[in-house]
């Protein structure tokens, strides 16, 4: 007997490759959207700081905009710089 | 007969004797002075009256009744004859009395010229006396003969009527027996009977005894007749309105007969005195009421069937609505229908889709009967309660909604109805808005306000779990199972709410969360089982549902559908990717990439280990994805998917679409001809029970065969004789089985997971307080565990089930109503 696979349609779940499960600001899972967004993934991406912490982009932007003086990472209080 | 004529002669003699005696008395008074004479002016008549009264009392009336007494064993013919004879005799006698009075008057006027004698008065007196005496001596069984008399006559009459309308009542001409008089046709006595009947009636009218003697018998006869007619007309035909027909029948057949009785033969009312005309018209009113009542009762008894075939039974329902306004049978309707629903619908023998279909028809039908929907609520509440207890209710409702070919047309319903509940973001806001709305509507139509019907005392009994759910019903406006009368505005609210069929179905559970969850599961199954990426239909349905339930509730469903579209894009992109394409490619690979957070949880008791070649290929796909979407990765759900296989054996070539687990099994058999179930289970990381079920598919395809217990061998060459029909037979069964298999965890499993958060509380409670009854645990949980937003609600019944499961797993002990932790 010879079995040939003509096509394989699998099912997979995607996830962000991050060092944590939940966003440190909104406490939602990274794989879900931030509270302001409806659709996860491309519409609500993650950003990493140079301190290696990552957040939903909308969450960290909100945080940074609310800061008066210097822009610090909400987790480690180091200066926040986007990782290129 | 001889006896009767003898009696008559005796009576004649008797009357003559009286007459003579009286006359003698008068002549002997001749010499008295005028004063005395004046005093005695009435004397001869009083004397006569006394004598007559005595005869009536002692002879006439007992003679009249004598035939009635021993009538039990007589047949209707004899009864008819007896009654006629008795009435004749009585009539003759009363005539004789009158003639005697007349004779006396003549004799006296010869003697006393100026005597003012009022014979009319006397005659009246005699009549009254006869009437009174007859009624005072009524024997017990007097109705039997009267009934026989009227029955015979009525039969004859109806038969004549029937013969006159051959189209309505096709008569069998070959009958030898005449339907009317039950005699052979050649000596049919119908006409004789009719004549005698009319004469007798005339005499009774003359005697003033017709209504007294035969009124009740007549009424009951007509009632029986009406009943029979109503039954025959409305038996099992719901597609015609019968009211007009019935009224016509009453007007012609029954009233005709009645008029004939009063007129003594003619069918015209014109000649009748007012007294009788009034009597007839009151009679008619009563009969018409009785007709309606009978008809209503019949229709009420059929109401369940009427509901079952609802749109076709519209005329019957219209009839019932008209009838219900004329009488007070609403209570009867409720109890009858409730009983029917309970015994015919709400038992395990009826499948849930059938219950739902009936429920929907009932909603539509009862709403027509009673636009205020009070009736509807009372009747359907038990149905709702029952449906809540069925596991597959939500699934059936949802699949009804999604399946356009479904018989109950829910899919069409959802497109037709306007949404009523829109913004759900904050239940408190909405509740307030709702009450504002309702006060507003109330102000607008206060003039049209009608009181709610109050025939629902048992309403509270229907909701035993009401109190325990008080919190949820206050805060979740969708769980509006509070009784109608509890809040002043609720009549309006319930009217609005009930106007929407879909919401009524969704509200079976008192909340729409469960409904939305089930929809999500079903949608997930549908999307996963689809071979193509066509989502237009699902998207359209989702839009319709969103209008009804609001965006928020169905957000995850939207993401699910969007996942499918995105997956298609990703697949296209990856297939255009040069690096991925340049690698050696074992087979075409595509993927459905899901946002796990938005999909219902997957069943993952075991993780299927795919064949190495497949794993390598899928890994390549993962790499391609990772390069396409930075910082993201995918994780295969190996047991879901769809594989297109081409299988070549020595004599056959099959192309099949199978699930990954089926594919894995057959690929393993490619490497090795014989596998035991245990070996295969080890390689594939799949439990043997599941595996055995899946292998069945290949056995049915005649590719594998179970040689000994749990050992399967590949069949490379088919035995040409007997295997083919076997294949056809089993295939259907197994494919059905595949359909049922869902990739998603069932709703009840999900629910149990939710309830797990209570477990730690319960353990804590029982550690401190040793043993507790169910209600107490429920109370405590309500107090401590389910406060704050997003708390999981848990009804008493659910908690009981949860705890019982724990008892089953030996994590709890249950004895004499108390739950306890096992001593470890």
CSV table of N, CA and C in Angstrom, one decimal, chain B residues 289 292-293 296-297 300-301 303 320-339 365-379 450-458:
chain,number,residue,atom,x,y,z
B,289,UNK,N,-75.7,30.4,23.5
B,289,UNK,CA,-74.6,30.4,24.5
B,289,UNK,C,-74.1,29.0,24.7
B,292,UNK,N,-71.9,27.9,21.8
B,292,UNK,CA,-70.6,28.5,21.8
B,292,UNK,C,-69.7,27.8,22.9
B,293,UNK,N,-70.4,27.6,24.0
B,293,UNK,CA,-69.6,27.0,25.1
B,293,UNK,C,-69.1,25.6,24.7
B,296,UNK,N,-66.4,25.9,22.2
B,296,UNK,CA,-65.2,26.4,22.8
B,296,UNK,C,-64.5,25.2,23.5
B,297,UNK,N,-65.3,24.5,24.2
B,297,UNK,CA,-64.7,23.4,24.9
B,297,UNK,C,-64.0,22.4,24.0
B,300,UNK,N,-60.9,23.9,22.7
B,300,UNK,CA,-59.8,23.9,23.8
B,300,UNK,C,-59.2,22.6,24.0
B,301,UNK,N,-60.1,21.5,23.9
B,301,UNK,CA,-59.5,20.2,24.0
B,301,UNK,C,-58.6,19.9,22.8
B,303,UNK,N,-56.8,22.2,21.4
B,303,UNK,CA,-55.9,23.3,21.2
B,303,UNK,C,-54.4,22.9,21.0
B,320,UNK,N,-61.7,30.1,18.0
B,320,UNK,CA,-61.5,30.1,19.4
B,320,UNK,C,-61.4,31.4,20.1
B,321,UNK,N,-60.7,32.3,19.3
B,321,UNK,CA,-60.5,33.7,19.9
B,321,UNK,C,-61.9,34.4,20.0
B,322,UNK,N,-62.7,34.2,19.0
B,322,UNK,CA,-64.0,34.8,19.0
B,322,UNK,C,-64.8,34.2,20.1
B,323,UNK,N,-64.8,32.9,20.3
B,323,UNK,CA,-65.6,32.2,21.3
B,323,UNK,C,-65.1,32.6,22.7
B,324,UNK,N,-63.8,32.7,22.9
B,324,UNK,CA,-63.4,33.0,24.2
B,324,UNK,C,-63.9,34.3,24.8
B,325,UNK,N,-64.2,35.2,23.8
B,325,UNK,CA,-64.8,36.5,24.3
B,325,UNK,C,-66.2,36.3,24.8
B,326,UNK,N,-66.9,35.3,24.3
B,326,UNK,CA,-68.3,35.1,24.6
B,326,UNK,C,-68.5,34.4,25.9
B,327,UNK,N,-67.5,33.7,26.4
B,327,UNK,CA,-67.7,32.9,27.6
B,327,UNK,C,-66.5,32.9,28.5
B,328,UNK,N,-66.6,32.2,29.6
B,328,UNK,CA,-65.6,32.4,30.6
B,328,UNK,C,-64.8,31.1,30.8
B,329,UNK,N,-64.2,30.7,29.7
B,329,UNK,CA,-63.6,29.4,29.7
B,329,UNK,C,-62.0,29.5,29.7
B,330,UNK,N,-61.6,30.7,30.0
B,330,UNK,CA,-60.1,30.9,30.0
B,330,UNK,C,-59.4,30.0,30.9
B,331,UNK,N,-60.0,29.9,32.1
B,331,UNK,CA,-59.4,29.0,33.1
B,331,UNK,C,-59.3,27.6,32.7
B,332,UNK,N,-60.4,27.2,32.1
B,332,UNK,CA,-60.4,25.8,31.6
B,332,UNK,C,-59.4,25.6,30.5
B,333,UNK,N,-59.2,26.6,29.6
B,333,UNK,CA,-58.2,26.6,28.6
B,333,UNK,C,-56.8,26.4,29.2
B,334,UNK,N,-56.6,27.2,30.2
B,334,UNK,CA,-55.2,27.2,30.8
B,334,UNK,C,-54.9,25.8,31.4
B,335,UNK,N,-55.9,25.3,32.2
B,335,UNK,CA,-55.6,24.1,32.9
B,335,UNK,C,-55.5,22.9,31.9
B,336,UNK,N,-56.4,23.0,30.9
B,336,UNK,CA,-56.4,21.9,29.9
B,336,UNK,C,-55.1,21.9,29.1
B,337,UNK,N,-54.7,23.1,28.6
B,337,UNK,CA,-53.5,23.2,27.8
B,337,UNK,C,-52.3,22.8,28.6
B,338,UNK,N,-52.3,23.3,29.8
B,338,UNK,CA,-51.1,23.0,30.7
B,338,UNK,C,-51.0,21.5,30.8
B,339,UNK,N,-52.1,20.9,31.1
B,339,UNK,CA,-52.1,19.4,31.3
B,339,UNK,C,-51.6,18.7,30.0
B,365,UNK,N,-49.2,31.0,18.2
B,365,UNK,CA,-50.6,30.8,18.3
B,365,UNK,C,-51.2,31.5,19.5
B,366,UNK,N,-50.6,31.4,20.6
B,366,UNK,CA,-51.2,32.0,21.8
B,366,UNK,C,-51.1,33.5,21.8
B,367,UNK,N,-50.1,34.0,21.1
B,367,UNK,CA,-50.1,35.5,20.9
B,367,UNK,C,-51.3,36.0,20.2
B,368,UNK,N,-51.8,35.1,19.3
B,368,UNK,CA,-53.0,35.5,18.5
B,368,UNK,C,-54.2,35.4,19.4
B,369,UNK,N,-54.2,34.4,20.3
B,369,UNK,CA,-55.4,34.3,21.2
B,369,UNK,C,-55.4,35.4,22.2
B,370,UNK,N,-54.3,35.8,22.7
B,370,UNK,CA,-54.3,36.8,23.7
B,370,UNK,C,-53.1,37.7,23.5
B,371,UNK,N,-53.4,38.9,22.9
B,371,UNK,CA,-52.3,39.8,22.5
B,371,UNK,C,-51.5,40.3,23.7
B,372,UNK,N,-52.1,40.3,24.9
B,372,UNK,CA,-51.3,40.8,26.1
B,372,UNK,C,-50.3,39.8,26.5
B,373,UNK,N,-50.3,38.6,26.0
B,373,UNK,CA,-49.3,37.6,26.3
B,373,UNK,C,-49.3,37.0,27.7
B,374,UNK,N,-50.3,37.4,28.5
B,374,UNK,CA,-50.4,36.8,29.8
B,374,UNK,C,-50.6,35.3,29.7
B,375,UNK,N,-51.5,34.9,28.8
B,375,UNK,CA,-51.8,33.5,28.6
B,375,UNK,C,-50.5,32.8,28.2
B,376,UNK,N,-49.8,33.4,27.2
B,376,UNK,CA,-48.6,32.8,26.7
B,376,UNK,C,-47.6,32.5,27.8
B,377,UNK,N,-47.5,33.5,28.7
B,377,UNK,CA,-46.5,33.3,29.8
B,377,UNK,C,-46.9,32.2,30.7
B,378,UNK,N,-48.1,32.1,31.0
B,378,UNK,CA,-48.6,31.1,31.9
B,378,UNK,C,-48.4,29.7,31.3
B,379,UNK,N,-48.7,29.6,30.0
B,379,UNK,CA,-48.6,28.3,29.4
B,379,UNK,C,-47.1,27.9,29.1
B,450,UNK,N,-55.4,48.2,29.3
B,450,UNK,CA,-56.3,47.2,29.7
B,450,UNK,C,-55.7,46.4,30.8
B,451,UNK,N,-56.6,46.1,31.8
B,451,UNK,CA,-56.0,45.3,32.9
B,451,UNK,C,-55.5,44.0,32.5
B,452,UNK,N,-54.4,43.5,33.1
B,452,UNK,CA,-53.9,42.2,32.8
B,452,UNK,C,-54.9,41.2,33.4
B,453,UNK,N,-54.9,40.0,32.7
B,453,UNK,CA,-55.8,39.0,33.2
B,453,UNK,C,-55.2,38.4,34.5
B,454,UNK,N,-56.1,38.1,35.4
B,454,UNK,CA,-55.6,37.7,36.7
B,454,UNK,C,-55.7,36.2,36.9
B,455,UNK,N,-55.9,35.5,35.8
B,455,UNK,CA,-56.1,34.1,36.1
B,455,UNK,C,-54.8,33.3,36.1
B,456,UNK,N,-53.9,33.8,36.9
B,456,UNK,CA,-52.6,33.1,37.0
B,456,UNK,C,-52.1,33.0,38.4
B,457,UNK,N,-53.0,32.4,39.2
B,457,UNK,CA,-52.6,32.4,40.7
B,457,UNK,C,-51.4,31.5,40.8
B,458,UNK,N,-51.3,30.5,40.0
B,458,UNK,CA,-50.2,29.6,40.2
B,458,UNK,C,-48.8,30.1,39.6
